Amino acid sequence: MIWEVFRQENAGEYHTHCGNVHAPDAEMAKLFAQIQHGRRKPTHSLWVVPQPEVHEVDDEDTAFGGTTDKSYRWAVTYDVDASFAQEVADSEREQEEAARSRGDD
Amino acid sequence: MDVEEVKERAGPREFSPADDMPEEYRKAATRMIQFHANSEIMGAYLERPFVRQSPSLERKLAFSAKVQDEIGHGQLLYRAAESLGVKTRDEMLEELANGEGKFLNCFHYPMDSWHETPMIAFFVDGAAMRRQATLKKTSWEPYAHAMDKVCFEEGFHVKHGEHILAELAQGSKKDQEKLQEAFDEWWPRILQFFGPTDDKSTHHDFAADVGLKQMSNDELRNAFLNAYVPKARKYGLEIPEYPRIEENDDGTWKVREDDLDWDEFFTVAKNDYEGSHEQIGKRHDTQEAVEWVRDVLDDHEQRPMGGAGPAAAD
């Protein structure tokens, strides 16, 4: 049986997928995950999940975020100053980075 | 883990469901996150009528997106609260519907006209965002993770709110008058958003000691006033004479607490204000109206194979 492995480097961070291991049960999967994925990279915690329990939907199955112009839901659309409050400016910057990653424009 | 160890270790995103947290921490965190989740839902209910009442298609799209975001934030936060193992989401939604659940003071007041919308969409959302940005460093990891997504989305809300404010402020004389009226009415409530000054806040000390809360009410109110008073002035809004606020030389503000109506505030806090009954009633009715959806989902979940197969074999 295959188990997908998610590693969290430090407390408070997100568990991110880092690979998978063969194991007959959860206890062995945790052990093999430690050996394979927890030793060299900094590790605070590992999750192991049976591969058949991981269900996927990808961008061939669906259009994430829809197919219409949704510029009205992004901060950058509104031509008022965001720099007056750090948290508003940060949010706008994160949204702009996400737009670039999505390949908008 | 005992409370002393929690206080010693308390830091940003320090504790997760994998840690054995003392009951005092779990209860305090549940109280705080449930309040936050309830406020997201009740804020959305206050703004929902303006999806229909928006003056243009662009505003309608944006208001609709915003209300959808706030409901989503509520969902994220109920999950973060649930992860403390004190209350289930069902219990928290039930408490909100039956009037036991507490939420932000500003969402207990009716909002009737379009000219009032920037009071919530700019000033209250701006105040909330100031507070939420500090909560990215809260000690309960699932709460901090929820804040990552909430803060990512909120920039749109605040800028859209300011865009409406700018439009009305540059509108007709009548628009400007109605905007000022709305501001006069909402300003004292907005000042009370951060609660009483620190010495009157009962939950602050413990929440701060265990890292749940990162800044005091006064610090947050100061930061908010420093950023938002100049904005109000920029758009020609006159700050009402009462409640009196004075800027100190060091960039902080003195708010004359006695000028604010704390009886009303604590009536609101107990869900006993006239508007509380009206707003909670709307939530109660909706909760009841979609009970059949929850029942269908629960039935589906309890079938063998998690609902993957037909209910009965032929």
Tab-separated table of N, CA and C in Angstrom, chain B residues 220-296:
chain	number	residue	atom	x	y	z
B	220	LEU	N	-4.493	48.626	19.304
B	220	LEU	CA	-5.198	48.446	18.038
B	220	LEU	C	-6.006	49.691	17.676
B	221	ARG	N	-6.650	50.266	18.685
B	221	ARG	CA	-7.462	51.458	18.426
B	221	ARG	C	-6.575	52.615	17.964
B	222	ASN	N	-5.410	52.746	18.594
B	222	ASN	CA	-4.458	53.787	18.174
B	222	ASN	C	-4.026	53.604	16.728
B	223	ALA	N	-3.664	52.369	16.396
B	223	ALA	CA	-3.195	52.092	15.034
B	223	ALA	C	-4.310	52.386	14.032
B	224	PHE	N	-5.518	52.016	14.400
B	224	PHE	CA	-6.663	52.258	13.521
B	224	PHE	C	-6.875	53.766	13.326
B	225	LEU	N	-6.883	54.510	14.429
B	225	LEU	CA	-7.138	55.958	14.325
B	225	LEU	C	-6.047	56.659	13.518
B	226	ASN	N	-4.801	56.235	13.714
B	226	ASN	CA	-3.708	56.854	12.966
B	226	ASN	C	-3.879	56.694	11.459
B	227	ALA	N	-4.418	55.557	11.039
B	227	ALA	CA	-4.571	55.311	9.605
B	227	ALA	C	-5.883	55.855	9.056
B	228	TYR	N	-6.953	55.802	9.857
B	228	TYR	CA	-8.288	56.054	9.296
B	228	TYR	C	-8.854	57.452	9.541
B	229	VAL	N	-8.373	58.128	10.570
B	229	VAL	CA	-8.829	59.511	10.761
B	229	VAL	C	-8.395	60.393	9.578
B	230	PRO	N	-7.112	60.284	9.149
B	230	PRO	CA	-6.713	61.077	7.964
B	230	PRO	C	-7.548	60.736	6.727
B	231	LYS	N	-7.943	59.482	6.596
B	231	LYS	CA	-8.781	59.087	5.459
B	231	LYS	C	-10.143	59.773	5.528
B	232	ALA	N	-10.748	59.761	6.712
B	232	ALA	CA	-12.063	60.400	6.880
B	232	ALA	C	-11.955	61.877	6.489
B	233	ARG	N	-10.888	62.526	6.969
B	233	ARG	CA	-10.695	63.954	6.669
B	233	ARG	C	-10.474	64.180	5.183
B	234	LYS	N	-9.717	63.281	4.569
B	234	LYS	CA	-9.419	63.401	3.139
B	234	LYS	C	-10.714	63.468	2.321
B	235	TYR	N	-11.711	62.719	2.769
B	235	TYR	CA	-12.975	62.691	2.026
B	235	TYR	C	-13.979	63.712	2.554
B	236	GLY	N	-13.472	64.690	3.290
B	236	GLY	CA	-14.313	65.796	3.715
B	236	GLY	C	-15.251	65.468	4.858
B	237	LEU	N	-15.041	64.341	5.516
B	237	LEU	CA	-15.897	64.000	6.653
B	237	LEU	C	-15.423	64.750	7.889
B	238	GLU	N	-16.385	65.288	8.597
B	238	GLU	CA	-16.047	66.002	9.816
B	238	GLU	C	-16.138	65.021	10.980
B	239	ILE	N	-15.054	64.934	11.777
B	239	ILE	CA	-15.091	64.041	12.946
B	239	ILE	C	-16.026	64.691	13.970
B	240	PRO	N	-17.042	63.963	14.424
B	240	PRO	CA	-17.976	64.559	15.379
B	240	PRO	C	-17.266	65.080	16.639
B	241	GLU	N	-17.806	66.156	17.215
B	241	GLU	CA	-17.165	66.742	18.394
B	241	GLU	C	-17.184	65.755	19.566
B	242	TYR	N	-18.328	65.055	19.681
B	242	TYR	CA	-18.453	64.003	20.697
B	242	TYR	C	-18.694	62.675	20.000
B	243	PRO	N	-18.135	61.620	20.510
B	243	PRO	CA	-17.172	61.481	21.598
B	243	PRO	C	-15.839	62.172	21.280
B	244	ARG	N	-15.267	62.812	22.302
B	244	ARG	CA	-14.029	63.562	22.091
B	244	ARG	C	-12.838	62.617	21.918
B	245	ILE	N	-12.080	62.849	20.867
B	245	ILE	CA	-10.811	62.127	20.709
B	245	ILE	C	-9.716	63.170	20.523
B	246	GLU	N	-8.584	62.930	21.152
B	246	GLU	CA	-7.473	63.886	21.066
B	246	GLU	C	-6.195	63.154	20.688
B	247	GLU	N	-5.466	63.764	19.758
B	247	GLU	CA	-4.202	63.156	19.334
B	247	GLU	C	-3.094	63.596	20.271
B	248	ASN	N	-2.398	62.623	20.850
B	248	ASN	CA	-1.256	62.953	21.712
B	248	ASN	C	-0.034	63.241	20.848
B	249	ASP	N	1.007	63.787	21.455
B	249	ASP	CA	2.212	64.134	20.694
B	249	ASP	C	2.953	62.905	20.167
B	250	ASP	N	2.763	61.776	20.853
B	250	ASP	CA	3.535	60.582	20.484
B	250	ASP	C	2.817	59.698	19.455
B	251	GLY	N	1.816	60.226	18.757
B	251	GLY	CA	1.143	59.448	17.724
B	251	GLY	C	0.066	58.518	18.267
B	252	THR	N	-0.225	58.647	19.561
B	252	THR	CA	-1.325	57.856	20.117
B	252	THR	C	-2.543	58.761	20.293
B	253	TRP	N	-3.654	58.165	20.614
B	253	TRP	CA	-4.900	58.913	20.756
B	253	TRP	C	-5.500	58.696	22.127
B	254	LYS	N	-6.108	59.754	22.608
B	254	LYS	CA	-6.856	59.632	23.850
B	254	LYS	C	-8.330	59.692	23.472
B	255	VAL	N	-9.047	58.625	23.798
B	255	VAL	CA	-10.487	58.606	23.553
B	255	VAL	C	-11.168	58.811	24.897
B	256	ARG	N	-12.022	59.848	24.977
B	256	ARG	CA	-12.734	60.090	26.239
B	256	ARG	C	-13.813	59.022	26.401
B	257	GLU	N	-13.468	58.044	27.219
B	257	GLU	CA	-14.353	56.890	27.410
B	257	GLU	C	-15.739	57.308	27.902
B	258	ASP	N	-15.759	58.347	28.724
B	258	ASP	CA	-17.047	58.750	29.310
B	258	ASP	C	-18.006	59.317	28.272
B	259	ASP	N	-17.451	59.715	27.103
B	259	ASP	CA	-18.321	60.243	26.052
B	259	ASP	C	-19.019	59.130	25.269
B	260	LEU	N	-18.599	57.895	25.508
B	260	LEU	CA	-19.187	56.766	24.776
B	260	LEU	C	-20.235	56.077	25.654
B	261	ASP	N	-21.236	55.512	24.974
B	261	ASP	CA	-22.348	54.899	25.697
B	261	ASP	C	-22.037	53.432	26.002
B	262	TRP	N	-21.453	53.205	27.177
B	262	TRP	CA	-21.046	51.829	27.521
B	262	TRP	C	-22.223	50.973	27.965
B	263	ASP	N	-23.299	51.601	28.441
B	263	ASP	CA	-24.504	50.806	28.763
B	263	ASP	C	-25.018	50.144	27.499
B	264	GLU	N	-25.070	50.959	26.429
B	264	GLU	CA	-25.522	50.415	25.154
B	264	GLU	C	-24.560	49.324	24.675
B	265	PHE	N	-23.270	49.603	24.817
B	265	PHE	CA	-22.267	48.628	24.373
B	265	PHE	C	-22.452	47.278	25.065
B	266	PHE	N	-22.653	47.311	26.377
B	266	PHE	CA	-22.770	46.038	27.096
B	266	PHE	C	-24.144	45.389	26.889
B	267	THR	N	-25.156	46.203	26.562
B	267	THR	CA	-26.454	45.623	26.169
B	267	THR	C	-26.285	44.883	24.843
B	268	VAL	N	-25.587	45.540	23.920
B	268	VAL	CA	-25.273	44.917	22.629
B	268	VAL	C	-24.479	43.620	22.849
B	269	ALA	N	-23.465	43.703	23.733
B	269	ALA	CA	-22.597	42.546	23.977
B	269	ALA	C	-23.386	41.349	24.504
B	270	LYS	N	-24.523	41.641	25.162
B	270	LYS	CA	-25.352	40.540	25.697
B	270	LYS	C	-26.436	40.112	24.712
B	271	ASN	N	-26.372	40.651	23.490
B	271	ASN	CA	-27.379	40.352	22.452
B	271	ASN	C	-28.769	40.855	22.837
B	272	ASP	N	-28.829	41.886	23.679
B	272	ASP	CA	-30.123	42.354	24.170
B	272	ASP	C	-30.589	43.646	23.520
B	273	TYR	N	-29.837	44.157	22.561
B	273	TYR	CA	-30.212	45.397	21.890
B	273	TYR	C	-31.305	45.085	20.879
B	274	GLU	N	-32.090	46.135	20.566
B	274	GLU	CA	-33.177	45.957	19.602
B	274	GLU	C	-32.669	45.340	18.292
B	275	GLY	N	-31.577	45.922	17.788
B	275	GLY	CA	-31.001	45.427	16.535
B	275	GLY	C	-30.472	44.007	16.663
B	276	SER	N	-29.997	43.644	17.875
B	276	SER	CA	-29.485	42.280	18.067
B	276	SER	C	-30.571	41.279	17.721
B	277	HIS	N	-31.781	41.522	18.258
B	277	HIS	CA	-32.888	40.587	18.041
B	277	HIS	C	-33.214	40.482	16.559
B	278	GLU	N	-33.184	41.648	15.876
B	278	GLU	CA	-33.524	41.654	14.456
B	278	GLU	C	-32.470	40.877	13.651
B	279	GLN	N	-31.182	41.179	13.902
B	279	GLN	CA	-30.129	40.535	13.119
B	279	GLN	C	-30.054	39.032	13.417
B	280	ILE	N	-30.121	38.671	14.699
B	280	ILE	CA	-30.052	37.248	15.068
B	280	ILE	C	-31.272	36.517	14.506
B	281	GLY	N	-32.412	37.209	14.502
B	281	GLY	CA	-33.630	36.610	13.958
B	281	GLY	C	-33.478	36.221	12.497
B	282	LYS	N	-32.809	37.092	11.733
B	282	LYS	CA	-32.586	36.788	10.312
B	282	LYS	C	-31.724	35.537	10.163
B	283	ARG	N	-30.686	35.479	10.977
B	283	ARG	CA	-29.795	34.319	10.929
B	283	ARG	C	-30.563	33.056	11.361
B	284	HIS	N	-31.376	33.187	12.400
B	284	HIS	CA	-32.164	32.066	12.906
B	284	HIS	C	-33.086	31.521	11.817
B	285	ASP	N	-33.772	32.413	11.123
B	285	ASP	CA	-34.722	31.990	10.090
B	285	ASP	C	-34.012	31.263	8.945
B	286	THR	N	-32.845	31.790	8.561
B	286	THR	CA	-32.107	31.141	7.472
B	286	THR	C	-31.595	29.768	7.895
B	287	GLN	N	-31.085	29.719	9.119
B	287	GLN	CA	-30.577	28.451	9.662
B	287	GLN	C	-31.679	27.388	9.616
B	288	GLU	N	-32.896	27.807	9.992
B	288	GLU	CA	-34.028	26.884	10.020
B	288	GLU	C	-34.439	26.492	8.598
B	289	ALA	N	-34.432	27.480	7.705
B	289	ALA	CA	-34.896	27.246	6.333
B	289	ALA	C	-34.033	26.233	5.582
B	290	VAL	N	-32.757	26.140	5.941
B	290	VAL	CA	-31.890	25.200	5.219
B	290	VAL	C	-31.551	23.961	6.047
B	291	GLU	N	-32.372	23.714	7.063
B	291	GLU	CA	-32.143	22.527	7.891
B	291	GLU	C	-32.217	21.256	7.040
B	292	TRP	N	-33.123	21.257	6.065
B	292	TRP	CA	-33.281	20.068	5.210
B	292	TRP	C	-32.004	19.743	4.428
B	293	VAL	N	-31.222	20.788	4.110
B	293	VAL	CA	-29.972	20.539	3.383
B	293	VAL	C	-28.991	19.795	4.293
B	294	ARG	N	-28.896	20.275	5.542
B	294	ARG	CA	-27.992	19.605	6.493
B	294	ARG	C	-28.434	18.165	6.739
B	295	ASP	N	-29.762	17.965	6.827
B	295	ASP	CA	-30.283	16.610	7.053
B	295	ASP	C	-29.923	15.681	5.898
B	296	VAL	N	-30.079	16.179	4.675
B	296	VAL	CA	-29.760	15.365	3.500
B	296	VAL	C	-28.273	14.984	3.512
